[in-house]
mmCIF file of N, CA and C in Angstrom:
data_model
loop_
_atom_site.group_PDB
_atom_site.id
_atom_site.type_symbol
_atom_site.label_atom_id
_atom_site.label_comp_id
_atom_site.label_asym_id
_atom_site.label_seq_id
_atom_site.Cartn_x
_atom_site.Cartn_y
_atom_site.Cartn_z
ATOM 1 N N MET A 3 123.614 30.266 114.251
ATOM 2 C CA MET A 3 122.857 31.841 114.831
ATOM 3 C C MET A 3 123.277 31.982 116.162
ATOM 4 N N THR A 4 123.729 31.338 117.259
ATOM 5 C CA THR A 4 124.444 31.353 118.602
ATOM 6 C C THR A 4 125.735 31.919 117.923
ATOM 7 N N ARG A 5 126.673 31.583 117.137
ATOM 8 C CA ARG A 5 128.050 32.056 116.858
ATOM 9 C C ARG A 5 127.854 33.345 116.164
ATOM 10 N N ILE A 6 126.837 33.769 115.413
ATOM 11 C CA ILE A 6 126.817 35.111 115.104
ATOM 12 C C ILE A 6 126.654 36.422 116.057
ATOM 13 N N PHE A 7 125.447 35.568 116.799
ATOM 14 C CA PHE A 7 125.204 36.484 117.973
ATOM 15 C C PHE A 7 126.362 36.772 118.854
ATOM 16 N N THR A 8 127.136 36.191 119.083
ATOM 17 C CA THR A 8 128.542 35.937 120.317
ATOM 18 C C THR A 8 129.180 36.976 119.551
ATOM 19 N N LEU A 9 129.680 36.827 118.198
ATOM 20 C CA LEU A 9 130.376 38.005 117.656
ATOM 21 C C LEU A 9 130.299 39.087 117.511
ATOM 22 N N ALA A 10 128.788 39.437 117.175
ATOM 23 C CA ALA A 10 128.143 40.755 117.070
ATOM 24 C C ALA A 10 128.330 41.431 118.682
ATOM 25 N N ALA A 11 127.992 40.485 119.743
ATOM 26 C CA ALA A 11 128.100 40.898 120.891
ATOM 27 C C ALA A 11 129.381 41.267 121.713
ATOM 28 N N GLY A 12 130.254 40.433 120.929
ATOM 29 C CA GLY A 12 131.798 41.065 121.153
ATOM 30 C C GLY A 12 132.390 42.123 120.449
ATOM 31 N N LEU A 13 131.840 42.469 119.302
ATOM 32 C CA LEU A 13 132.266 43.768 118.652
ATOM 33 C C LEU A 13 131.497 45.159 119.263
ATOM 34 N N LEU A 14 130.148 44.796 119.549
ATOM 35 C CA LEU A 14 129.673 45.646 120.541
ATOM 36 C C LEU A 14 130.457 46.139 121.533
ATOM 37 N N LEU A 15 130.831 45.187 122.388
ATOM 38 C CA LEU A 15 131.446 45.368 123.530
ATOM 39 C C LEU A 15 132.941 45.983 123.366
ATOM 40 N N SER A 16 133.724 45.632 122.386
ATOM 41 C CA SER A 16 134.797 46.200 122.290
ATOM 42 C C SER A 16 134.841 47.387 121.675
ATOM 43 N N ALA A 17 133.491 47.903 120.577
ATOM 44 C CA ALA A 17 133.555 49.030 120.675
ATOM 45 C C ALA A 17 133.321 50.016 121.542
ATOM 46 N N THR A 18 132.504 49.630 122.675
ATOM 47 C CA THR A 18 132.453 50.434 123.936
ATOM 48 C C THR A 18 133.502 50.960 124.443
ATOM 49 N N PHE A 19 134.311 49.954 124.798
ATOM 50 C CA PHE A 19 135.730 49.926 125.818
ATOM 51 C C PHE A 19 136.465 51.051 124.558
ATOM 52 N N ALA A 20 136.606 50.865 123.215
ATOM 53 C CA ALA A 20 137.520 51.565 122.532
ATOM 54 C C ALA A 20 137.173 53.050 122.273
ATOM 55 N N HIS A 21 135.885 53.557 123.114
ATOM 56 C CA HIS A 21 135.508 54.927 123.185
ATOM 57 C C HIS A 21 135.692 55.533 124.555
ATOM 58 N N ALA A 22 136.163 54.918 125.613
ATOM 59 C CA ALA A 22 136.288 55.093 126.920
ATOM 60 C C ALA A 22 137.864 56.136 126.824
ATOM 61 N N ASP A 23 137.525 57.223 127.750
ATOM 62 C CA ASP A 23 138.626 58.311 127.994
ATOM 63 C C ASP A 23 139.603 57.574 128.820
ATOM 64 N N PRO A 24 141.011 58.048 128.547
ATOM 65 C CA PRO A 24 141.664 57.456 129.900
ATOM 66 C C PRO A 24 141.553 57.571 131.033
ATOM 67 N N ILE A 25 141.146 58.955 131.366
ATOM 68 C CA ILE A 25 140.492 59.120 133.041
ATOM 69 C C ILE A 25 139.554 58.078 133.454
ATOM 70 N N GLU A 26 138.519 57.494 132.666
ATOM 71 C CA GLU A 26 137.738 56.689 133.265
ATOM 72 C C GLU A 26 138.325 55.482 133.857
ATOM 73 N N GLY A 27 137.836 54.875 134.878
ATOM 74 C CA GLY A 27 138.124 53.660 135.709
ATOM 75 C C GLY A 27 138.278 53.968 137.451
ATOM 76 N N ASN A 28 138.843 53.231 137.961
ATOM 77 C CA ASN A 28 138.913 53.103 139.271
ATOM 78 C C ASN A 28 140.200 53.468 139.911
ATOM 79 N N TRP A 29 140.137 54.233 140.693
ATOM 80 C CA TRP A 29 141.624 55.006 141.129
ATOM 81 C C TRP A 29 141.746 55.059 142.646
ATOM 82 N N ARG A 30 142.773 54.729 143.285
ATOM 83 C CA ARG A 30 143.400 54.558 144.667
ATOM 84 C C ARG A 30 143.770 56.171 144.847
ATOM 85 N N THR A 31 142.830 56.603 146.020
ATOM 86 C CA THR A 31 143.200 58.141 146.667
ATOM 87 C C THR A 31 144.325 58.217 147.310
ATOM 88 N N THR A 32 144.857 59.102 147.937
ATOM 89 C CA THR A 32 146.009 59.771 148.744
ATOM 90 C C THR A 32 145.542 58.744 150.356
ATOM 91 N N SER A 33 144.437 59.041 150.374
ATOM 92 C CA SER A 33 143.608 58.152 151.578
ATOM 93 C C SER A 33 143.606 56.693 151.566
ATOM 94 N N GLY A 34 143.775 56.218 150.420
ATOM 95 C CA GLY A 34 143.538 54.837 150.350
ATOM 96 C C GLY A 34 142.077 54.623 149.894
ATOM 97 N N ALA A 35 141.333 55.445 149.898
ATOM 98 C CA ALA A 35 139.730 54.990 149.316
ATOM 99 C C ALA A 35 140.019 54.586 147.661
ATOM 100 N N THR A 36 138.658 54.069 147.380
ATOM 101 C CA THR A 36 138.667 53.665 145.876
ATOM 102 C C THR A 36 137.718 55.154 145.293
ATOM 103 N N ALA A 37 138.133 55.638 144.429
ATOM 104 C CA ALA A 37 137.428 56.986 143.639
ATOM 105 C C ALA A 37 137.055 56.206 141.969
ATOM 106 N N ALA A 38 135.845 56.152 141.611
ATOM 107 C CA ALA A 38 135.272 55.777 140.429
ATOM 108 C C ALA A 38 135.031 57.263 139.466
ATOM 109 N N ILE A 39 135.896 57.341 138.403
ATOM 110 C CA ILE A 39 135.599 58.421 137.291
ATOM 111 C C ILE A 39 134.862 57.630 136.027
ATOM 112 N N ALA A 40 133.660 58.286 135.803
ATOM 113 C CA ALA A 40 133.071 57.617 134.575
ATOM 114 C C ALA A 40 132.554 58.732 133.754
ATOM 115 N N SER A 41 132.230 58.786 132.687
ATOM 116 C CA SER A 41 131.342 59.943 131.922
ATOM 117 C C SER A 41 129.877 60.164 132.372
ATOM 118 N N CYS A 42 129.959 61.445 132.547
ATOM 119 C CA CYS A 42 128.350 61.786 133.163
ATOM 120 C C CYS A 42 128.127 63.141 131.982
ATOM 121 N N GLY A 43 127.014 62.841 131.169
ATOM 122 C CA GLY A 43 126.170 63.822 130.730
ATOM 123 C C GLY A 43 127.554 64.940 130.097
ATOM 124 N N GLY A 44 128.292 64.472 129.156
ATOM 125 C CA GLY A 44 129.488 65.416 128.848
ATOM 126 C C GLY A 44 130.471 65.640 129.688
ATOM 127 N N ALA A 45 130.609 65.307 130.516
ATOM 128 C CA ALA A 45 132.289 65.284 131.370
ATOM 129 C C ALA A 45 132.051 64.055 132.376
ATOM 130 N N PHE A 46 133.238 64.144 133.007
ATOM 131 C CA PHE A 46 133.430 63.056 133.997
ATOM 132 C C PHE A 46 133.274 63.188 135.131
ATOM 133 N N CYS A 47 132.407 62.484 136.282
ATOM 134 C CA CYS A 47 132.175 62.575 137.345
ATOM 135 C C CYS A 47 132.871 61.708 138.245
ATOM 136 N N ILE A 48 133.608 62.256 139.212
ATOM 137 C CA ILE A 48 134.382 61.292 140.304
ATOM 138 C C ILE A 48 133.287 61.100 141.783
ATOM 139 N N VAL A 49 133.265 59.595 141.860
ATOM 140 C CA VAL A 49 132.378 59.470 142.861
ATOM 141 C C VAL A 49 133.190 58.172 143.790
ATOM 142 N N LEU A 50 133.345 58.414 145.268
ATOM 143 C CA LEU A 50 133.799 58.067 146.007
ATOM 144 C C LEU A 50 133.087 56.269 146.211
ATOM 145 N N LYS A 51 134.278 54.947 146.003
ATOM 146 C CA LYS A 51 133.469 53.786 145.899
ATOM 147 C C LYS A 51 133.716 53.285 147.341
ATOM 148 N N SER A 52 134.555 53.595 148.279
ATOM 149 C CA SER A 52 135.042 53.080 149.431
ATOM 150 C C SER A 52 135.528 54.498 150.581
ATOM 151 N N GLY A 53 135.367 53.907 151.653
ATOM 152 C CA GLY A 53 135.976 54.510 152.829
ATOM 153 C C GLY A 53 135.320 55.363 153.530
ATOM 154 N N LYS A 54 135.276 56.351 154.127
ATOM 155 C CA LYS A 54 134.316 57.061 155.043
ATOM 156 C C LYS A 54 133.199 57.555 154.451
ATOM 157 N N HIS A 55 133.653 58.018 152.966
ATOM 158 C CA HIS A 55 132.824 58.877 152.254
ATOM 159 C C HIS A 55 132.100 58.407 151.176
ATOM 160 N N ALA A 56 132.130 57.064 151.165
ATOM 161 C CA ALA A 56 131.353 56.196 150.122
ATOM 162 C C ALA A 56 130.276 56.728 149.506
ATOM 163 N N GLY A 57 130.158 56.418 148.108
ATOM 164 C CA GLY A 57 128.993 57.228 147.692
ATOM 165 C C GLY A 57 128.990 58.374 147.102
ATOM 166 N N LYS A 58 129.913 59.395 147.983
ATOM 167 C CA LYS A 58 129.877 60.829 147.614
ATOM 168 C C LYS A 58 130.456 61.506 146.352
ATOM 169 N N LYS A 59 129.773 62.001 145.894
ATOM 170 C CA LYS A 59 130.112 62.676 144.177
ATOM 171 C C LYS A 59 131.317 63.688 144.904
ATOM 172 N N ILE A 60 132.323 63.596 144.222
ATOM 173 C CA ILE A 60 133.508 64.747 144.773
ATOM 174 C C ILE A 60 133.922 65.449 143.544
ATOM 175 N N GLY A 61 133.365 65.095 142.449
ATOM 176 C CA GLY A 61 134.045 66.273 141.346
ATOM 177 C C GLY A 61 133.478 65.935 140.043
ATOM 178 N N THR A 62 133.772 67.210 139.063
ATOM 179 C CA THR A 62 132.933 67.120 137.897
ATOM 180 C C THR A 62 134.270 67.606 136.873
ATOM 181 N N PHE A 63 134.864 66.905 135.981
ATOM 182 C CA PHE A 63 135.799 67.526 134.978
ATOM 183 C C PHE A 63 135.387 67.166 133.648
ATOM 184 N N SER A 64 136.031 68.076 132.732
ATOM 185 C CA SER A 64 135.791 68.466 131.392
ATOM 186 C C SER A 64 137.164 67.936 130.771
ATOM 187 N N THR A 65 137.481 67.677 129.508
ATOM 188 C CA THR A 65 138.667 67.498 128.769
ATOM 189 C C THR A 65 138.752 69.053 128.607
ATOM 190 N N SER A 66 140.536 69.075 128.844
ATOM 191 C CA SER A 66 140.802 70.500 128.478
ATOM 192 C C SER A 66 141.879 70.386 127.479
ATOM 193 N N GLY A 67 142.517 69.378 127.087
ATOM 194 C CA GLY A 67 143.728 69.104 126.541
ATOM 195 C C GLY A 67 143.984 67.667 126.268
ATOM 196 N N GLU A 68 144.983 67.429 125.516
ATOM 197 C CA GLU A 68 145.434 66.082 125.534
ATOM 198 C C GLU A 68 145.996 65.465 127.259
ATOM 199 N N ASN A 69 145.089 64.386 127.955
ATOM 200 C CA ASN A 69 145.659 63.916 129.002
ATOM 201 C C ASN A 69 145.541 65.422 130.366
ATOM 202 N N ALA A 70 144.333 66.228 129.925
ATOM 203 C CA ALA A 70 144.272 67.527 130.641
ATOM 204 C C ALA A 70 143.339 67.466 130.712
ATOM 205 N N TYR A 71 142.650 68.009 131.949
ATOM 206 C CA TYR A 71 141.093 68.257 132.535
ATOM 207 C C TYR A 71 140.858 69.449 133.264
ATOM 208 N N ALA A 72 139.506 69.934 133.312
ATOM 209 C CA ALA A 72 139.239 71.064 134.337
ATOM 210 C C ALA A 72 137.867 70.927 134.630
ATOM 211 N N GLY A 73 137.891 71.569 135.893
ATOM 212 C CA GLY A 73 136.653 71.085 136.604
ATOM 213 C C GLY A 73 136.313 72.046 138.214
ATOM 214 N N GLU A 74 135.377 71.200 138.732
ATOM 215 C CA GLU A 74 135.603 71.244 139.933
ATOM 216 C C GLU A 74 135.652 69.838 140.840
ATOM 217 N N ILE A 75 136.268 70.291 142.176
ATOM 218 C CA ILE A 75 136.345 69.042 142.933
ATOM 219 C C ILE A 75 135.850 69.418 144.547
ATOM 220 N N THR A 76 135.143 68.768 145.081
ATOM 221 C CA THR A 76 134.721 68.919 146.332
ATOM 222 C C THR A 76 135.776 67.892 147.480
ATOM 223 N N ASP A 77 136.094 68.555 148.485
ATOM 224 C CA ASP A 77 136.647 68.232 149.415
ATOM 225 C C ASP A 77 135.562 67.278 150.446
ATOM 226 N N PRO A 78 135.564 65.692 150.789
ATOM 227 C CA PRO A 78 134.194 65.269 151.061
ATOM 228 C C PRO A 78 134.250 65.634 152.768
ATOM 229 N N THR A 79 135.496 66.192 153.050
ATOM 230 C CA THR A 79 135.473 66.146 154.752
ATOM 231 C C THR A 79 134.555 67.241 155.127
ATOM 232 N N ASN A 80 134.584 68.154 154.175
ATOM 233 C CA ASN A 80 133.879 69.732 154.399
ATOM 234 C C ASN A 80 132.911 70.105 153.664
ATOM 235 N N ASP A 81 132.738 69.264 152.595
ATOM 236 C CA ASP A 81 131.811 69.689 151.237
ATOM 237 C C ASP A 81 132.112 70.743 150.890
ATOM 238 N N LYS A 82 133.212 71.315 151.014
ATOM 239 C CA LYS A 82 133.863 72.736 149.988
ATOM 240 C C LYS A 82 134.428 72.493 148.718
ATOM 241 N N THR A 83 133.826 73.113 147.553
ATOM 242 C CA THR A 83 133.778 72.948 146.236
ATOM 243 C C THR A 83 134.999 74.087 145.721
ATOM 244 N N TYR A 84 136.418 73.265 145.010
ATOM 245 C CA TYR A 84 137.422 74.196 144.532
ATOM 246 C C TYR A 84 137.088 74.181 143.080
ATOM 247 N N SER A 85 137.857 75.189 142.507
ATOM 248 C CA SER A 85 138.126 74.738 140.782
ATOM 249 C C SER A 85 139.587 73.905 140.930
ATOM 250 N N GLY A 86 139.472 72.985 140.131
ATOM 251 C CA GLY A 86 140.069 72.031 139.843
ATOM 252 C C GLY A 86 140.705 71.507 138.521
ATOM 253 N N LYS A 87 142.030 70.956 138.497
ATOM 254 C CA LYS A 87 142.650 70.683 137.634
ATOM 255 C C LYS A 87 143.377 68.884 137.489
ATOM 256 N N ALA A 88 143.226 68.577 136.098
ATOM 257 C CA ALA A 88 143.528 66.856 136.690
ATOM 258 C C ALA A 88 144.422 67.158 135.284
ATOM 259 N N SER A 89 145.519 65.807 135.494
ATOM 260 C CA SER A 89 146.515 65.378 134.319
ATOM 261 C C SER A 89 146.555 64.059 134.578
ATOM 262 N N LEU A 90 146.691 63.781 133.415
ATOM 263 C CA LEU A 90 146.791 62.148 133.515
ATOM 264 C C LEU A 90 148.299 61.860 132.824
ATOM 265 N N SER A 91 149.192 60.588 133.564
ATOM 266 C CA SER A 91 150.322 60.448 133.022
ATOM 267 C C SER A 91 149.940 58.744 133.450
ATOM 268 N N GLY A 92 149.924 57.897 132.103
ATOM 269 C CA GLY A 92 150.154 56.527 132.292
ATOM 270 C C GLY A 92 149.055 56.046 133.686
ATOM 271 N N ASN A 93 149.487 55.517 134.676
ATOM 272 C CA ASN A 93 148.549 54.678 135.378
ATOM 273 C C ASN A 93 148.528 56.169 136.839
ATOM 274 N N ASN A 94 149.055 57.152 136.556
ATOM 275 C CA ASN A 94 148.785 58.114 137.508
ATOM 276 C C ASN A 94 148.107 59.279 137.388
ATOM 277 N N LEU A 95 147.439 59.822 138.276
ATOM 278 C CA LEU A 95 146.364 61.089 138.087
ATOM 279 C C LEU A 95 146.819 62.085 139.227
ATOM 280 N N LYS A 96 146.986 63.124 138.669
ATOM 281 C CA LYS A 96 147.484 64.181 139.351
ATOM 282 C C LYS A 96 146.076 65.005 139.317
ATOM 283 N N LEU A 97 145.839 65.303 140.726
ATOM 284 C CA LEU A 97 144.646 66.253 141.012
ATOM 285 C C LEU A 97 144.645 67.215 141.741
ATOM 286 N N GLY A 98 144.206 68.599 141.270
ATOM 287 C CA GLY A 98 144.875 69.747 142.017
ATOM 288 C C GLY A 98 143.059 70.608 142.541
ATOM 289 N N GLY A 99 143.287 71.101 143.428
ATOM 290 C CA GLY A 99 142.297 72.236 143.530
ATOM 291 C C GLY A 99 142.519 73.332 144.572
ATOM 292 N N CYS A 100 141.966 74.549 144.026
ATOM 293 C CA CYS A 100 142.576 76.155 143.904
ATOM 294 C C CYS A 100 141.583 76.853 144.688
ATOM 295 N N VAL A 101 141.991 77.821 145.433
ATOM 296 C CA VAL A 101 141.328 78.710 145.600
ATOM 297 C C VAL A 101 141.692 80.138 145.742
ATOM 298 N N LEU A 102 140.958 81.343 145.688
ATOM 299 C CA LEU A 102 141.677 82.497 145.070
ATOM 300 C C LEU A 102 142.141 82.643 144.007
ATOM 301 N N GLY A 103 141.456 82.221 142.974
ATOM 302 C CA GLY A 103 142.228 82.345 141.559
ATOM 303 C C GLY A 103 143.909 81.454 141.604
ATOM 304 N N GLY A 104 143.845 80.697 141.951
ATOM 305 C CA GLY A 104 145.202 79.670 142.248
ATOM 306 C C GLY A 104 145.893 80.226 143.139
ATOM 307 N N LEU A 105 145.708 81.174 143.839
ATOM 308 C CA LEU A 105 146.824 81.282 145.015
ATOM 309 C C LEU A 105 146.977 80.238 145.995
ATOM 310 N N ILE A 106 145.950 79.805 146.332
ATOM 311 C CA ILE A 106 146.230 78.314 147.282
ATOM 312 C C ILE A 106 145.864 77.618 146.454
ATOM 313 N N CYS A 107 146.567 76.177 146.610
ATOM 314 C CA CYS A 107 146.301 75.255 145.793
ATOM 315 C C CYS A 107 146.356 73.431 146.899
ATOM 316 N N ARG A 108 146.006 72.786 146.575
ATOM 317 C CA ARG A 108 146.316 71.447 147.309
ATOM 318 C C ARG A 108 146.411 70.369 145.856
ATOM 319 N N ASN A 109 146.978 69.608 145.891
ATOM 320 C CA ASN A 109 147.410 68.584 145.112
ATOM 321 C C ASN A 109 147.486 67.225 145.551
ATOM 322 N N GLU A 110 147.147 66.245 144.912
ATOM 323 C CA GLU A 110 147.066 64.640 145.450
ATOM 324 C C GLU A 110 147.488 63.869 143.882
ATOM 325 N N ASN A 111 147.866 62.927 144.051
ATOM 326 C CA ASN A 111 148.507 61.739 143.274
ATOM 327 C C ASN A 111 147.510 60.654 143.779
ATOM 328 N N TRP A 112 147.048 60.379 142.323
ATOM 329 C CA TRP A 112 146.060 59.045 142.718
ATOM 330 C C TRP A 112 146.587 57.921 141.531
ATOM 331 N N SER A 113 146.680 56.655 141.795
ATOM 332 C CA SER A 113 146.853 55.606 140.982
ATOM 333 C C SER A 113 145.705 54.723 140.687
ATOM 334 N N ARG A 114 145.909 54.033 139.411
ATOM 335 C CA ARG A 114 145.121 53.496 138.959
ATOM 336 C C ARG A 114 145.058 52.077 139.437
ATOM 337 N N LEU A 115 143.780 51.838 139.902
ATOM 338 C CA LEU A 115 143.351 50.309 140.243
ATOM 339 C C LEU A 115 143.452 49.164 139.205
#
């Protein structure tokens, strides 16, 4: 019986990981802090896990194509929110936030931990 339970638990656990989106996980930000990206209500939420602003939610993104995401990103230093885009390439995540319809943008490159 224990063996069946262990096998069933292993299958359930592997099925859970099989459905994870590539953007989900822990990321090293440009400032050196750790940000966690996880599924939340049909989107992906970004929460800082370390650094000066640990615990602060700084973004919400939805899938907009293969390895492409769109949503909002918040600068944790001033709490201003911008329209944002992200693209994933292997273990690198390029994030950008823009104002004035995309005329002024700032980009950052994060790496997967």
